[in-house]
Amino acid sequence: MTVRRLYRLNTAEWTFDHSVAMQLEDPGEPYTGWCPCYLLEHPEGLVLFDTGISREMAADPESYGPNGAAHMTAFLETLDLSVGQSPTDHLAALGYEPGDVDYVVLSHLHVDHAGNVDAFPEAEIVVQKPELRYAFWPDGVQRLFYLEGDFSPLRDESVDVTAVTGEYDLFGDGSVVAFPTPGHTPGHQSLAVELESSAVVLAADVANSRGGYERERVPSFSWSLEDSLESIQRVRDRARATDATVIVHHDPEEQKKLPDPPAALE
């Protein structure tokens, strides 16, 4: 079986210095990236890849999560929520409720990818075990991007968390396969998707733009430069082997390769 439809659901735009998004390129110039998540319709279940930015956090960062996230206040000045919707609002527009989502696959647990996890309490959460462990005690600048308010719900015993190591074939048919691409974070993973008419690799944050992907210029705050470059090559190898289109997560032009909802890639 294959995935019937792939929807791109944007949650926001976030503007950073270009040299942050792509190591040492165009310092002082702005780079505005999308913050999407993706909905996959498979005959055996509904899959959400990432969950975008929490609007609850954006509204009151100081009160977000068990210890707050006051440091996010300065970053929120360049966050534009008006161009996107929450994942649950996107789902409602497509005729779904949060309880209809069977799986949430998280590329990693940074703030722009793992907000709103608590909106899907009935879903099985699939995350790499190294990522889950690192999120609770990150190093250096990485501490800025891991918010307890995003991922602390995963500690609840009622939440079904599958902490994987290595590749994970969600349905056992090769149509939705999460595979490790560490570097941006220790447990970063990308998603290979087989549709009826094409194959896609949702690369997530192996790079922040097509130019960064092609020139191997990863974000300046990446956890490991060496692992990041190896993961870019891993994505390239997989795309070549499966004749897949690679979608780089934050690049607006990349995201426009996918149709605006309610249209979908089939």
Short mmCIF file of C-alpha atoms in Angstrom, two decimals:
data_model
loop_
_atom_site.label_atom_id
_atom_site.label_comp_id
_atom_site.label_asym_id
_atom_site.label_seq_id
_atom_site.Cartn_x
_atom_site.Cartn_y
_atom_site.Cartn_z
CA MET A 1 0.00 0.00 0.00
CA THR A 2 0.98 3.63 -0.45
CA VAL A 3 0.06 6.97 1.08
CA ARG A 4 -3.10 8.32 -0.57
CA ARG A 5 -2.55 12.02 0.12
CA LEU A 6 0.13 14.27 1.57
CA TYR A 7 -0.97 17.67 2.89
CA ARG A 8 1.39 20.54 3.76
CA LEU A 9 0.02 22.56 6.70
CA ASN A 10 1.86 25.77 7.56
CA THR A 11 1.66 26.98 11.16
CA ALA A 12 3.70 30.22 10.98
CA GLU A 13 6.60 32.14 9.48
CA TRP A 14 9.69 32.93 11.52
CA THR A 15 12.43 35.38 10.52
CA PHE A 16 16.04 34.96 11.63
CA ASP A 17 19.39 36.32 10.57
CA HIS A 18 20.40 34.55 7.35
CA SER A 19 23.74 33.52 8.86
CA VAL A 20 21.89 31.66 11.62
CA ALA A 21 19.80 29.69 9.16
CA MET A 22 22.78 29.01 6.85
CA GLN A 23 26.19 28.98 8.45
CA LEU A 24 28.09 32.27 7.82
CA GLU A 25 26.02 33.20 4.74
CA ASP A 26 24.77 36.79 4.29
CA PRO A 27 25.12 38.00 7.90
CA GLY A 28 22.70 40.78 8.73
CA GLU A 29 20.23 39.78 6.03
CA PRO A 30 16.83 38.37 7.07
CA TYR A 31 15.74 34.84 6.29
CA THR A 32 12.02 34.12 6.63
CA GLY A 33 11.18 30.46 6.91
CA TRP A 34 7.91 28.58 7.05
CA CYS A 35 7.07 26.33 10.00
CA PRO A 36 4.95 23.58 8.49
CA CYS A 37 3.75 20.18 9.52
CA TYR A 38 2.42 17.45 7.24
CA LEU A 39 -0.63 15.21 7.23
CA LEU A 40 -0.46 11.81 5.54
CA GLU A 41 -3.55 9.77 4.69
CA HIS A 42 -2.70 6.06 4.63
CA PRO A 43 -5.25 3.24 4.27
CA GLU A 44 -4.31 2.02 7.76
CA GLY A 45 -4.14 5.33 9.58
CA LEU A 46 -3.69 9.08 9.68
CA VAL A 47 -0.15 10.38 10.29
CA LEU A 48 1.00 13.84 11.36
CA PHE A 49 4.69 14.64 10.79
CA ASP A 50 5.67 17.35 13.27
CA THR A 51 3.22 19.63 15.04
CA GLY A 52 4.52 23.16 14.41
CA ILE A 53 4.62 26.06 16.86
CA SER A 54 2.45 26.33 19.94
CA ARG A 55 0.17 29.37 19.89
CA GLU A 56 -0.21 28.98 23.63
CA MET A 57 3.54 29.50 23.96
CA ALA A 58 3.50 32.47 21.61
CA ALA A 59 0.69 34.12 23.60
CA ASP A 60 2.36 33.77 27.01
CA PRO A 61 5.89 32.36 26.95
CA GLU A 62 6.58 33.19 30.60
CA SER A 63 3.81 30.84 31.75
CA TYR A 64 4.40 28.10 29.18
CA GLY A 65 5.21 24.68 30.61
CA PRO A 66 6.30 23.72 34.11
CA ASN A 67 9.15 26.29 34.23
CA GLY A 68 8.07 28.86 31.66
CA ALA A 69 9.95 29.94 28.54
CA ALA A 70 10.58 33.63 29.16
CA HIS A 71 13.68 33.57 26.95
CA MET A 72 11.41 33.09 23.94
CA THR A 73 9.94 36.59 24.26
CA ALA A 74 12.66 38.22 22.15
CA PHE A 75 12.42 35.55 19.45
CA LEU A 76 8.66 35.99 19.18
CA GLU A 77 9.10 39.52 17.82
CA THR A 78 9.83 38.00 14.40
CA LEU A 79 7.24 35.21 14.55
CA ASP A 80 4.21 35.71 12.28
CA LEU A 81 1.30 33.45 13.16
CA SER A 82 -1.15 35.25 10.89
CA VAL A 83 0.09 33.42 7.80
CA GLY A 84 -0.61 29.98 9.27
CA GLN A 85 -3.00 27.98 11.41
CA SER A 86 -2.66 25.56 14.28
CA PRO A 87 -2.53 21.87 13.31
CA THR A 88 -5.96 21.31 14.83
CA ASP A 89 -7.48 24.14 12.79
CA HIS A 90 -5.88 22.75 9.64
CA LEU A 91 -7.30 19.32 10.46
CA ALA A 92 -10.76 20.75 11.04
CA ALA A 93 -10.69 22.42 7.64
CA LEU A 94 -9.96 19.00 6.12
CA GLY A 95 -12.77 17.34 8.04
CA TYR A 96 -10.70 15.71 10.79
CA GLU A 97 -10.60 15.92 14.57
CA PRO A 98 -7.46 15.51 16.72
CA GLY A 99 -8.68 12.09 17.81
CA ASP A 100 -8.59 10.91 14.18
CA VAL A 101 -4.78 11.13 14.14
CA ASP A 102 -3.29 7.68 14.73
CA TYR A 103 0.41 8.60 14.69
CA VAL A 104 2.46 11.72 15.35
CA VAL A 105 6.01 11.37 14.04
CA LEU A 106 8.36 14.05 15.38
CA SER A 107 11.44 14.96 13.38
CA HIS A 108 12.90 16.41 16.59
CA LEU A 109 11.73 18.32 19.64
CA HIS A 110 12.67 21.92 18.85
CA VAL A 111 10.05 24.59 19.54
CA ASP A 112 9.05 25.00 15.88
CA HIS A 113 8.46 21.28 15.38
CA ALA A 114 7.01 19.91 18.62
CA GLY A 115 4.50 22.50 19.80
CA ASN A 116 0.93 21.18 20.11
CA VAL A 117 1.90 17.57 20.86
CA ASP A 118 -0.57 17.65 23.73
CA ALA A 119 -3.38 18.29 21.23
CA PHE A 120 -3.14 14.64 20.13
CA PRO A 121 -3.40 12.58 23.34
CA GLU A 122 -4.81 9.52 21.57
CA ALA A 123 -2.05 9.29 18.94
CA GLU A 124 1.05 7.12 19.11
CA ILE A 125 4.05 9.46 19.29
CA VAL A 126 7.10 8.27 17.33
CA VAL A 127 10.40 9.93 18.22
CA GLN A 128 14.02 8.84 18.20
CA LYS A 129 15.19 7.72 21.65
CA PRO A 130 18.36 9.89 21.58
CA GLU A 131 16.20 12.94 20.86
CA LEU A 132 13.80 12.20 23.67
CA ARG A 133 16.63 11.87 26.16
CA TYR A 134 18.60 14.89 24.94
CA ALA A 135 15.59 17.21 25.03
CA PHE A 136 15.47 17.07 28.82
CA TRP A 137 19.14 18.07 29.20
CA PRO A 138 20.43 19.84 26.06
CA ASP A 139 23.82 21.53 25.69
CA GLY A 140 24.71 25.18 25.16
CA VAL A 141 22.68 27.10 22.61
CA GLN A 142 20.44 24.09 22.02
CA ARG A 143 18.78 24.85 25.36
CA LEU A 144 17.04 27.80 23.70
CA PHE A 145 15.04 25.60 21.35
CA TYR A 146 13.85 22.83 23.67
CA LEU A 147 10.79 23.90 25.66
CA GLU A 148 9.46 21.68 28.43
CA GLY A 149 5.97 22.93 27.66
CA ASP A 150 6.22 21.21 24.28
CA PHE A 151 7.49 17.78 25.27
CA SER A 152 6.80 17.37 29.00
CA PRO A 153 3.38 15.84 28.15
CA LEU A 154 5.31 12.88 26.76
CA ARG A 155 6.19 11.92 30.35
CA ASP A 156 2.52 11.28 31.10
CA GLU A 157 1.95 7.53 31.46
CA SER A 158 -1.28 7.80 29.48
CA VAL A 159 0.60 8.98 26.36
CA ASP A 160 1.67 6.27 23.93
CA VAL A 161 5.31 7.05 23.11
CA THR A 162 7.36 4.83 20.80
CA ALA A 163 11.03 5.74 21.30
CA VAL A 164 12.81 4.24 18.31
CA THR A 165 16.44 3.63 17.48
CA GLY A 166 17.25 3.55 13.78
CA GLU A 167 14.76 3.27 10.91
CA TYR A 168 11.11 2.78 11.69
CA ASP A 169 8.61 1.52 9.11
CA LEU A 170 5.34 2.87 10.44
CA PHE A 171 2.95 0.50 8.63
CA GLY A 172 5.38 -2.27 7.70
CA ASP A 173 4.85 -1.70 3.98
CA GLY A 174 7.63 0.78 3.19
CA SER A 175 5.22 3.64 2.52
CA VAL A 176 6.08 5.75 5.59
CA VAL A 177 9.58 5.25 6.94
CA ALA A 178 11.27 7.44 9.55
CA PHE A 179 15.04 7.29 9.29
CA PRO A 180 17.74 8.88 11.47
CA THR A 181 19.39 12.06 10.18
CA PRO A 182 21.25 13.35 13.26
CA GLY A 183 23.28 16.52 13.29
CA HIS A 184 20.79 19.32 13.66
CA THR A 185 20.02 17.54 16.92
CA PRO A 186 21.22 14.17 18.27
CA GLY A 187 17.96 12.39 17.44
CA HIS A 188 16.79 14.20 14.34
CA GLN A 189 14.89 12.05 11.83
CA SER A 190 13.47 12.54 8.34
CA LEU A 191 10.49 10.83 6.72
CA ALA A 192 10.41 8.88 3.46
CA VAL A 193 6.94 8.76 1.90
CA GLU A 194 5.70 6.60 -0.98
CA LEU A 195 2.63 7.92 -2.79
CA GLU A 196 0.85 6.26 -5.66
CA SER A 197 2.41 8.56 -8.25
CA SER A 198 5.67 9.66 -6.61
CA ALA A 199 8.07 9.43 -3.69
CA VAL A 200 8.95 12.25 -1.31
CA VAL A 201 11.55 12.70 1.41
CA LEU A 202 10.45 15.17 4.04
CA ALA A 203 13.95 16.12 5.12
CA ALA A 204 12.92 18.32 8.07
CA ASP A 205 15.94 20.28 9.36
CA VAL A 206 18.87 18.53 7.72
CA ALA A 207 19.18 22.03 6.20
CA ASN A 208 17.10 25.19 6.42
CA SER A 209 16.97 25.97 2.70
CA ARG A 210 17.55 24.38 -0.68
CA GLY A 211 20.77 26.39 -0.99
CA GLY A 212 21.94 25.17 2.40
CA TYR A 213 21.11 21.59 1.41
CA GLU A 214 22.96 21.79 -1.90
CA ARG A 215 25.99 23.71 -0.58
CA GLU A 216 26.07 21.85 2.75
CA ARG A 217 25.58 25.03 4.80
CA VAL A 218 23.65 23.90 7.85
CA PRO A 219 22.28 26.11 10.64
CA SER A 220 24.95 27.71 12.78
CA PHE A 221 23.48 26.24 15.96
CA SER A 222 23.48 22.61 14.76
CA TRP A 223 24.43 20.08 17.41
CA SER A 224 27.08 18.42 15.20
CA LEU A 225 28.45 19.76 11.92
CA GLU A 226 29.99 16.43 10.96
CA ASP A 227 26.81 14.47 11.59
CA SER A 228 24.78 17.14 9.76
CA LEU A 229 26.82 16.76 6.60
CA GLU A 230 26.61 12.98 6.77
CA SER A 231 22.83 13.23 7.13
CA ILE A 232 22.54 15.47 4.09
CA GLN A 233 24.33 12.75 2.15
CA ARG A 234 22.04 10.12 3.66
CA VAL A 235 19.00 12.04 2.42
CA ARG A 236 20.57 12.43 -1.04
CA ASP A 237 21.34 8.71 -1.20
CA ARG A 238 17.82 7.75 -0.24
CA ALA A 239 16.26 10.20 -2.69
CA ARG A 240 18.43 8.90 -5.51
CA ALA A 241 17.64 5.26 -4.71
CA THR A 242 13.89 5.87 -4.65
CA ASP A 243 13.70 8.67 -7.25
CA ALA A 244 12.18 10.86 -4.55
CA THR A 245 11.66 14.61 -4.35
CA VAL A 246 13.37 16.13 -1.31
CA ILE A 247 11.44 18.81 0.56
CA VAL A 248 13.60 21.04 2.76
CA HIS A 249 11.45 22.03 5.70
CA HIS A 250 11.72 25.80 6.25
CA ASP A 251 12.32 27.00 2.69
CA PRO A 252 9.17 28.72 1.33
CA GLU A 253 10.05 27.84 -2.27
CA GLU A 254 10.49 24.21 -1.29
CA GLN A 255 7.12 24.20 0.46
CA LYS A 256 5.47 25.59 -2.65
CA LYS A 257 6.34 22.31 -4.38
CA LEU A 258 3.43 20.96 -2.36
CA PRO A 259 -0.08 22.27 -3.06
CA ASP A 260 -1.94 24.55 -0.69
CA PRO A 261 -4.62 22.77 1.33
CA PRO A 262 -7.25 21.52 0.81
CA ALA A 263 -5.33 20.26 -2.23
CA ALA A 264 -2.82 17.47 -1.59
CA LEU A 265 -0.02 15.56 -3.26
CA GLU A 266 -1.32 12.16 -4.36
#
